[in-house]
Coordinates of C-alpha atoms in Angstrom, one line a residue:
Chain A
X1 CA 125.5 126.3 90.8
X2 CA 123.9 129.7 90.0
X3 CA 119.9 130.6 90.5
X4 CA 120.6 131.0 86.9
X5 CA 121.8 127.4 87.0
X6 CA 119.1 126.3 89.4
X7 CA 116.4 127.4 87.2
X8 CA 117.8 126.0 83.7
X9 CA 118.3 122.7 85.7
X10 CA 115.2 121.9 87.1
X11 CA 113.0 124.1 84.8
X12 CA 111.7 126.7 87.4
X13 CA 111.7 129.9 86.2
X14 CA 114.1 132.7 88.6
X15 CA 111.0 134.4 89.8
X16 CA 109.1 131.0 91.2
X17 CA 112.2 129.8 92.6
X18 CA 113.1 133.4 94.1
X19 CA 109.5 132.9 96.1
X20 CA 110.2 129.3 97.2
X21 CA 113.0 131.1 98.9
X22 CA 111.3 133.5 100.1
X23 CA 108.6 131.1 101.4
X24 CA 111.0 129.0 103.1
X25 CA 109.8 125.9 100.6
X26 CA 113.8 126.0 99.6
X27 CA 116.6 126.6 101.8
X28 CA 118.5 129.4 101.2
X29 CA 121.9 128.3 99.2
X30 CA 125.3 128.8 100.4
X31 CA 126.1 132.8 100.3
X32 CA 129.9 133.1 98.0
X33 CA 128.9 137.1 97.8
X34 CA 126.8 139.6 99.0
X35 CA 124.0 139.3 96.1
X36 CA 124.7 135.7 94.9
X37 CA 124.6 132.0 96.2
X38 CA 125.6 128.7 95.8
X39 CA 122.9 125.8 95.1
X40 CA 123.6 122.4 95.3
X41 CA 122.3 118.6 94.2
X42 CA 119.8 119.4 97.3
X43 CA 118.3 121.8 95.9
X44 CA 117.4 121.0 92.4
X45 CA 115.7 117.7 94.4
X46 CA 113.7 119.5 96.8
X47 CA 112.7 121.9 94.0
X48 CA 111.5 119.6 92.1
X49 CA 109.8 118.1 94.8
X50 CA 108.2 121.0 95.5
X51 CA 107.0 121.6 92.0
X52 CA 105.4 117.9 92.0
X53 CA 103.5 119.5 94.9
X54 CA 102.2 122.3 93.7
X55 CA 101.8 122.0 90.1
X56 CA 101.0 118.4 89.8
X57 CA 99.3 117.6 93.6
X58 CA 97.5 121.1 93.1
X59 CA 98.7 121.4 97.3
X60 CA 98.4 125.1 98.7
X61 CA 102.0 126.3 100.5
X62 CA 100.2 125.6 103.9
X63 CA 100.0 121.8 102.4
X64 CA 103.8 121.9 101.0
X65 CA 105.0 123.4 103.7
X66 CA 103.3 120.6 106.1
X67 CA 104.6 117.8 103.6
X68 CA 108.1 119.5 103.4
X69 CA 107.9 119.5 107.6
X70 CA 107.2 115.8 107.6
X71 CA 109.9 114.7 105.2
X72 CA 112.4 116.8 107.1
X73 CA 111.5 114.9 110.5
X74 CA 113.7 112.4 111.3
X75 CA 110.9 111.0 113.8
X76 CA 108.5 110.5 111.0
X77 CA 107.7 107.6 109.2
X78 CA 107.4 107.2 105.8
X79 CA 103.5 106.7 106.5
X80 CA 103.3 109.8 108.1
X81 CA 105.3 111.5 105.3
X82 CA 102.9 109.8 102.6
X83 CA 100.0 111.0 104.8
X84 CA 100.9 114.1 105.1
X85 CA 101.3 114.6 101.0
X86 CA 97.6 112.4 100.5
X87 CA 95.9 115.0 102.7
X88 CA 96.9 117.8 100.7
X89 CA 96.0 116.7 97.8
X90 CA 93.2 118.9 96.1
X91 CA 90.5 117.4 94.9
X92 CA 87.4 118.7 93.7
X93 CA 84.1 116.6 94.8
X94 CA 80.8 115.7 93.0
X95 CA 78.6 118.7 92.7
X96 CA 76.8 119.1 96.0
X97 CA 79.3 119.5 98.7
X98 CA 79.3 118.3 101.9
X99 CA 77.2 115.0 102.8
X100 CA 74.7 114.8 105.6
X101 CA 75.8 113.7 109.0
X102 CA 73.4 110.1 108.9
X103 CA 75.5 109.5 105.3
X104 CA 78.8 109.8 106.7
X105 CA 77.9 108.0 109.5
X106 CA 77.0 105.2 107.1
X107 CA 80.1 105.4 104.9
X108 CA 82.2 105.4 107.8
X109 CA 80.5 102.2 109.2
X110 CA 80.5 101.1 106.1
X111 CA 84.7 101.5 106.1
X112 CA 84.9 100.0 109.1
X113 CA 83.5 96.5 108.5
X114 CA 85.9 96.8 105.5
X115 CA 88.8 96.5 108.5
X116 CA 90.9 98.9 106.2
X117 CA 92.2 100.7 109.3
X118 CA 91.6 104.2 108.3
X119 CA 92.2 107.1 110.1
X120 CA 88.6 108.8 111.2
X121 CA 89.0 112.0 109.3
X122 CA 91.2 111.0 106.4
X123 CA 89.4 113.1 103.2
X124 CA 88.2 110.8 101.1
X125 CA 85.7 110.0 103.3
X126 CA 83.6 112.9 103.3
X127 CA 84.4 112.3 99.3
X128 CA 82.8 109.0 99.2
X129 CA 79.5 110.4 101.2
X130 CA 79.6 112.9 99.0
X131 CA 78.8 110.6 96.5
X132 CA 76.8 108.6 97.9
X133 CA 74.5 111.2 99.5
X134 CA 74.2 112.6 95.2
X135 CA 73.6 109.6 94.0
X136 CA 70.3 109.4 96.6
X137 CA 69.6 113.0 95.3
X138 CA 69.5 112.0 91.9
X139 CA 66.7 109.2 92.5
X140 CA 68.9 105.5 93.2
X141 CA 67.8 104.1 96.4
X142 CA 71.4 102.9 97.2
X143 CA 74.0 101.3 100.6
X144 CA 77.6 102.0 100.8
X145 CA 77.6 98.4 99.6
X146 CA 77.4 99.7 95.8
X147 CA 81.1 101.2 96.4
X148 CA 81.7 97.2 97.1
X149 CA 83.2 96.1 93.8
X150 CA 85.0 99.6 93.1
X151 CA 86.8 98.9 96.9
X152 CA 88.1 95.9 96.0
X153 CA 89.6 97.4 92.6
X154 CA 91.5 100.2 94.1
X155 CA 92.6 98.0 97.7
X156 CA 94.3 95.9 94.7
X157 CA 95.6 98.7 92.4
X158 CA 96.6 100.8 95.7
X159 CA 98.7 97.3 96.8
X160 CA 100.7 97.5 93.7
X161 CA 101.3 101.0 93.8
X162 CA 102.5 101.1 97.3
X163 CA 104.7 97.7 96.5
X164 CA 106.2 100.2 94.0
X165 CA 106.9 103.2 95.8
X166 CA 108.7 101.0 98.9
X167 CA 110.9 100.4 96.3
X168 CA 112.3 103.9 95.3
X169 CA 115.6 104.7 97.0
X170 CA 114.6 107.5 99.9
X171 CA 111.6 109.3 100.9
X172 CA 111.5 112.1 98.7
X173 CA 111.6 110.0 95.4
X174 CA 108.9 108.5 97.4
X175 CA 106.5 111.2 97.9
X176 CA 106.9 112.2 94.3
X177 CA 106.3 108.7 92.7
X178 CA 103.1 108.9 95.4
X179 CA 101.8 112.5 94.3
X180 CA 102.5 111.7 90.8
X181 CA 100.9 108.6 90.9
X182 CA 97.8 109.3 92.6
X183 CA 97.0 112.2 90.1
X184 CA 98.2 110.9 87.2
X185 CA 97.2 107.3 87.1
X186 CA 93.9 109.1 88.1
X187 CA 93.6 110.2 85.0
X188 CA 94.8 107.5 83.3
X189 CA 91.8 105.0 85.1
X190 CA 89.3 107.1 84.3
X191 CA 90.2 107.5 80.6
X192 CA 90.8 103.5 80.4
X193 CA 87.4 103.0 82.0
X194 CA 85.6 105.1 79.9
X195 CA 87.3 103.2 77.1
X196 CA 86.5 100.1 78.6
X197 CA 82.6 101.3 78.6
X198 CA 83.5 102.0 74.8
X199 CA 84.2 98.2 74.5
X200 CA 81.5 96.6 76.9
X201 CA 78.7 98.8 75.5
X202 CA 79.9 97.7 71.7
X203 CA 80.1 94.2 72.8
X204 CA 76.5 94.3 74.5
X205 CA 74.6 97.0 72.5
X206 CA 76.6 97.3 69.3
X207 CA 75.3 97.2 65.8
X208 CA 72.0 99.6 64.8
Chain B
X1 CA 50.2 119.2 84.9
X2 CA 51.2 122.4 84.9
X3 CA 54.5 124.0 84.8
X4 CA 55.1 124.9 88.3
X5 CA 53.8 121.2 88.9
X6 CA 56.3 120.2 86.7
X7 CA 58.9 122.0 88.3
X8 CA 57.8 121.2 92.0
X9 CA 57.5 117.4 90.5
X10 CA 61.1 117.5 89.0
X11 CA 62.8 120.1 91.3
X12 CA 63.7 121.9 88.3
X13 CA 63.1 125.8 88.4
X14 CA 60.4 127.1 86.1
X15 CA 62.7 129.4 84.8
X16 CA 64.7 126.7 83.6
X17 CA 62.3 124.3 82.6
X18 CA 61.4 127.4 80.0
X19 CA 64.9 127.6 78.7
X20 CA 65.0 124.0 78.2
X21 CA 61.9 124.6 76.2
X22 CA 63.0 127.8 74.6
X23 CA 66.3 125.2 73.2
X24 CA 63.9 122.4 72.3
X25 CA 65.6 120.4 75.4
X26 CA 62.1 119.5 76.1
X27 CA 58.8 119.3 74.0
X28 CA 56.7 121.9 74.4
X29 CA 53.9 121.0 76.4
X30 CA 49.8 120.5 75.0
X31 CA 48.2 124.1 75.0
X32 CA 45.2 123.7 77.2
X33 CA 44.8 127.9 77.1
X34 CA 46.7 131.1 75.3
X35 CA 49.4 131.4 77.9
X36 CA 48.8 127.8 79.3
X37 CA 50.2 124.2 78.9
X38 CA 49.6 120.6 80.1
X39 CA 53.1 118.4 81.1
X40 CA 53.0 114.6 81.2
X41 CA 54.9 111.8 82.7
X42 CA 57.2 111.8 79.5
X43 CA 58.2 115.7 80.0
X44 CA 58.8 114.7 83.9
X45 CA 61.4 112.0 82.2
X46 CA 62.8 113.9 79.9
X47 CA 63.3 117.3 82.3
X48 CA 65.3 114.0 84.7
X49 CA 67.6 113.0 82.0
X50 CA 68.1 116.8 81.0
X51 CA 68.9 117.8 84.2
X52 CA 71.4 114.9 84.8
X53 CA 73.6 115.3 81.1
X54 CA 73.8 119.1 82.4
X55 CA 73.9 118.8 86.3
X56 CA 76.1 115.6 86.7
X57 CA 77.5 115.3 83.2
X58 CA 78.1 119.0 82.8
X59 CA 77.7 117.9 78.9
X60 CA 77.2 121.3 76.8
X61 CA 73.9 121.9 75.9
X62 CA 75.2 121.5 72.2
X63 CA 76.0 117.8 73.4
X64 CA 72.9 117.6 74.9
X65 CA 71.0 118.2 72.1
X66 CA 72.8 116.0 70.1
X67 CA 72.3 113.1 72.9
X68 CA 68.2 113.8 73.0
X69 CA 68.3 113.6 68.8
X70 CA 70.4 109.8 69.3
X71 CA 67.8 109.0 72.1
X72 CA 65.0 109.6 69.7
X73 CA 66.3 108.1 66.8
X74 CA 64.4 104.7 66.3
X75 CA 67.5 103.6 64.3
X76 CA 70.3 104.3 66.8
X77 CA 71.0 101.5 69.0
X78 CA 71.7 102.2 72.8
X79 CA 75.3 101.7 72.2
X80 CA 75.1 105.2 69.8
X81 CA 72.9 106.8 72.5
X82 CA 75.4 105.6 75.2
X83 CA 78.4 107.0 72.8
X84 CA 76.9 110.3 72.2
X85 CA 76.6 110.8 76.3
X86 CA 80.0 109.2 76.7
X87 CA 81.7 111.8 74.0
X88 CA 79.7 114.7 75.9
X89 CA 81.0 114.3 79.2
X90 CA 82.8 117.2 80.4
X91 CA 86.4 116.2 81.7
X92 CA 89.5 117.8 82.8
X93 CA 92.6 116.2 81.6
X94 CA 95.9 116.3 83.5
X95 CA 97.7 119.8 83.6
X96 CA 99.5 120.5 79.8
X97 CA 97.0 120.0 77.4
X98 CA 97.5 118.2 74.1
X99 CA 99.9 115.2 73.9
X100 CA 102.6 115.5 71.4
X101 CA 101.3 113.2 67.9
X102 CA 104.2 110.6 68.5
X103 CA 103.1 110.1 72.1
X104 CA 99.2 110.2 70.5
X105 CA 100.7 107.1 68.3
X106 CA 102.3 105.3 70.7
X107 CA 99.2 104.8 72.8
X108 CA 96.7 104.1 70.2
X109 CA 98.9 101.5 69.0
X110 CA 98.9 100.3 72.6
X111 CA 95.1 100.3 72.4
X112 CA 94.7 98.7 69.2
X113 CA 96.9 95.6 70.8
X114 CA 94.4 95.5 73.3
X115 CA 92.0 94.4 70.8
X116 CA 88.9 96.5 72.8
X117 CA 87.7 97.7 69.3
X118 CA 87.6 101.0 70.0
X119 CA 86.8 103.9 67.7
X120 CA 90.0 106.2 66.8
X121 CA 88.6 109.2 67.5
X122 CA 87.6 108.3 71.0
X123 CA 88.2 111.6 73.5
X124 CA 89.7 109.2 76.1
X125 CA 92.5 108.3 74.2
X126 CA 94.0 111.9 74.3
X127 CA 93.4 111.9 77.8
X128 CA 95.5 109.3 78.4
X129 CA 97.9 110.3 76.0
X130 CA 98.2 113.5 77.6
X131 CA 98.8 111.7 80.6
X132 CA 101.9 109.8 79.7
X133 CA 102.9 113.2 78.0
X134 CA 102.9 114.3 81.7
X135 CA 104.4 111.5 83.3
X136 CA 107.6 111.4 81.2
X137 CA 108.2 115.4 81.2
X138 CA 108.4 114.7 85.3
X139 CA 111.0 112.3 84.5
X140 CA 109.3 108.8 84.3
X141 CA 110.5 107.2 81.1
X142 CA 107.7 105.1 81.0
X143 CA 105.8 103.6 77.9
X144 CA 102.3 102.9 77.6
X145 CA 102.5 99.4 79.0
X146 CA 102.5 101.1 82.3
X147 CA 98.7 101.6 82.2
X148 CA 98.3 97.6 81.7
X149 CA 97.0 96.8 85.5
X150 CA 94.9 99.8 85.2
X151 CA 93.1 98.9 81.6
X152 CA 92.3 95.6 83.2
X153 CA 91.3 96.8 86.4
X154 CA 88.9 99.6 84.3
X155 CA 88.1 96.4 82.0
X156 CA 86.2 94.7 84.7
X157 CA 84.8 97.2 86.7
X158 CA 83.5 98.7 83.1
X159 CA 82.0 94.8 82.2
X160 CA 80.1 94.8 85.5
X161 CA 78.7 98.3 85.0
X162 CA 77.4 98.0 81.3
X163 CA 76.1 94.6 82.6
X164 CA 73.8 96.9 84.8
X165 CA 72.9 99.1 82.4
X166 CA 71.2 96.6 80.4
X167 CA 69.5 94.9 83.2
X168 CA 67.3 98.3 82.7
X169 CA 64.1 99.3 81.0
X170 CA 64.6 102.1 78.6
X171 CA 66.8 103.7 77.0
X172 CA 66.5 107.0 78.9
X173 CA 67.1 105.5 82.0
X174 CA 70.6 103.8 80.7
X175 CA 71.7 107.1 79.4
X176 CA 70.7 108.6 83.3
X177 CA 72.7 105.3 84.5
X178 CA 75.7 105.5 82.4
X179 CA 75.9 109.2 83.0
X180 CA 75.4 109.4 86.7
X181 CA 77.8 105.9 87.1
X182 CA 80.2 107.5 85.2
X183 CA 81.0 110.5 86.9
X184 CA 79.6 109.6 90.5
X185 CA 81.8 106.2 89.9
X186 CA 84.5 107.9 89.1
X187 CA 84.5 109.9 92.6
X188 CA 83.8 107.2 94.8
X189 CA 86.7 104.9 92.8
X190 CA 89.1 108.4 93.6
X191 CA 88.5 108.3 96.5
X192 CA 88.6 104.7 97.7
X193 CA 92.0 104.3 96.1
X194 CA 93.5 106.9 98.2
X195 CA 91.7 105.2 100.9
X196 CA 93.4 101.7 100.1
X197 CA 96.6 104.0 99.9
X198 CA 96.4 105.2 103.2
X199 CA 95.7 101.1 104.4
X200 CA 98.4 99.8 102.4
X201 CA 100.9 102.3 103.2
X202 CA 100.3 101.8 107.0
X203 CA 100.7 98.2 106.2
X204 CA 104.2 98.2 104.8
X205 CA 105.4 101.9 106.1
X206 CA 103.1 102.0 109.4
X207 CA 104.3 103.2 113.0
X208 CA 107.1 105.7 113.1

């Protein structure tokens, strides 16, 4: 097909997909004449892979590019691949920034008795001594051992999820499903929790 | 005490501990002297809860206001004051705004078989509206029933955490708790989900 075709199919506009090009996010199509191409199947998947990326993920084109990289290597596992896409991921913290050294070393500790596994500079864990080191600033004397209960929420939700995405047919459905799903569901928790506040509060406090 | 007590007490700047007064955040003070006010241990409270609904909550001060007025209404009981913080609280939903009415129905009908009780003009409901609007134009045709392990994940993390909030004295500090577990909460459960990603992934999809 056309870049005319391209774009109607996967909902790109020409000028986005004419910089993916250029950015080396797409690969070039196959040239029929001097000013036009040929896209294929390919294409409109990686494009709309790298759409997921960027519009949904929020990743910069360093981050695609890395994720794109990873997918492409034959060598890499599917862990790697998922990896690469989680690091990417933007996400803003709790007002504050970054946590003091004693906090992370506590989090981190903290992690480790959890026997999780983690990589020692995956992101989330400056995230979560982040919050931990605001929620000290804002008066409650607390442990890493208040994120206890939450852990043991999201190991199970996260079990589910990944059961899920080892069932999607190759490794690009499977980044997408994981983007999508970590941003989106996201969204979707934190709206069901706040409604689930709604009903315990009503339950315990209602009436007046 | 005096202002810059006040301020040195509560961390707050004097120059906005005088807007807060200036907006009737906080009760002016007991003149001891023409340009001259005394501060208690109930404006040190109430400059802590202010600071938290606009810091932490990033409420408007329009919500604010409207929080302070429940709070000090002898009639509302703390499941109003914990709604009017709740409705205040500043979030992003996912990228594309407004849900379409029929995907709007779909989920509040969802809800209502949930039986939670839930008020219909609750904000969270769009959210989550808005985020199945999003999931299906990136080409999941999902219904609402994919949210099910998530509402009763959110369920009992939310029974647990209201459970708290009543275990405490005042009201003042339940609106600091619900606001400051809400949003802190909310980071630390983000982030320990993508943690419990990374673990689960390297479980099933590991080595490479």
């Amino acid at each position: 097909m056309r870049i005319s075709e391209l774009s109607r199919a996967s909902g790109v506009p020409i000028p986005t997909i004419k910089f993916y090009l250029r950015e080396g996010l797409l690969r070039s199509g196959r040239r029929t004449a001097p000013n036009q191409a040929a896209y294929g199947e390919e294409h409109l998947r990686r494009l709309r892979l790298v759409r997921v990326l960027v519009e949904v993920g929020r990743l910069t084109l360093a981050s695609v590019r890395r994720v794109l990289e990873t997918v492409d290597r034959e060598d890499a596992s599917l862990h790697d691949v998922l990896a690469a896409a989680h690091t990417g991921l933007r996400r803003e913290g709790p007002a504050g920034g970054r946590a003091a050294d004693p906090v992370r070393q506590e989090v981190d500790a903290w992690l480790d008795a959890l026997e999780w596994e983690l990589a020692p500079d995956s992101p989330p864990r400056e995230e979560l001594a982040a919050t931990l080191d605001a929620l000290r600033r804002l008066g409650w004397p607390v442990g890493p051992e208040v994120f206890a209960r939450y852990a043991a929420h999201a190991d199970a939700l996260a079990e589910a999820e990944i059961a899920y995405v080892a069932g999607l047919d190759d490794r690009q459905a499977a980044i997408e499903a994981t983007v999508i799903g970590t941003v989106l569901f996201e969204h979707a928790f934190s709206a069901l929790r706040r409604l689930a506040h709604e009903r315990h509060s009503r339950i315990r406090f209602g009436g007046g």
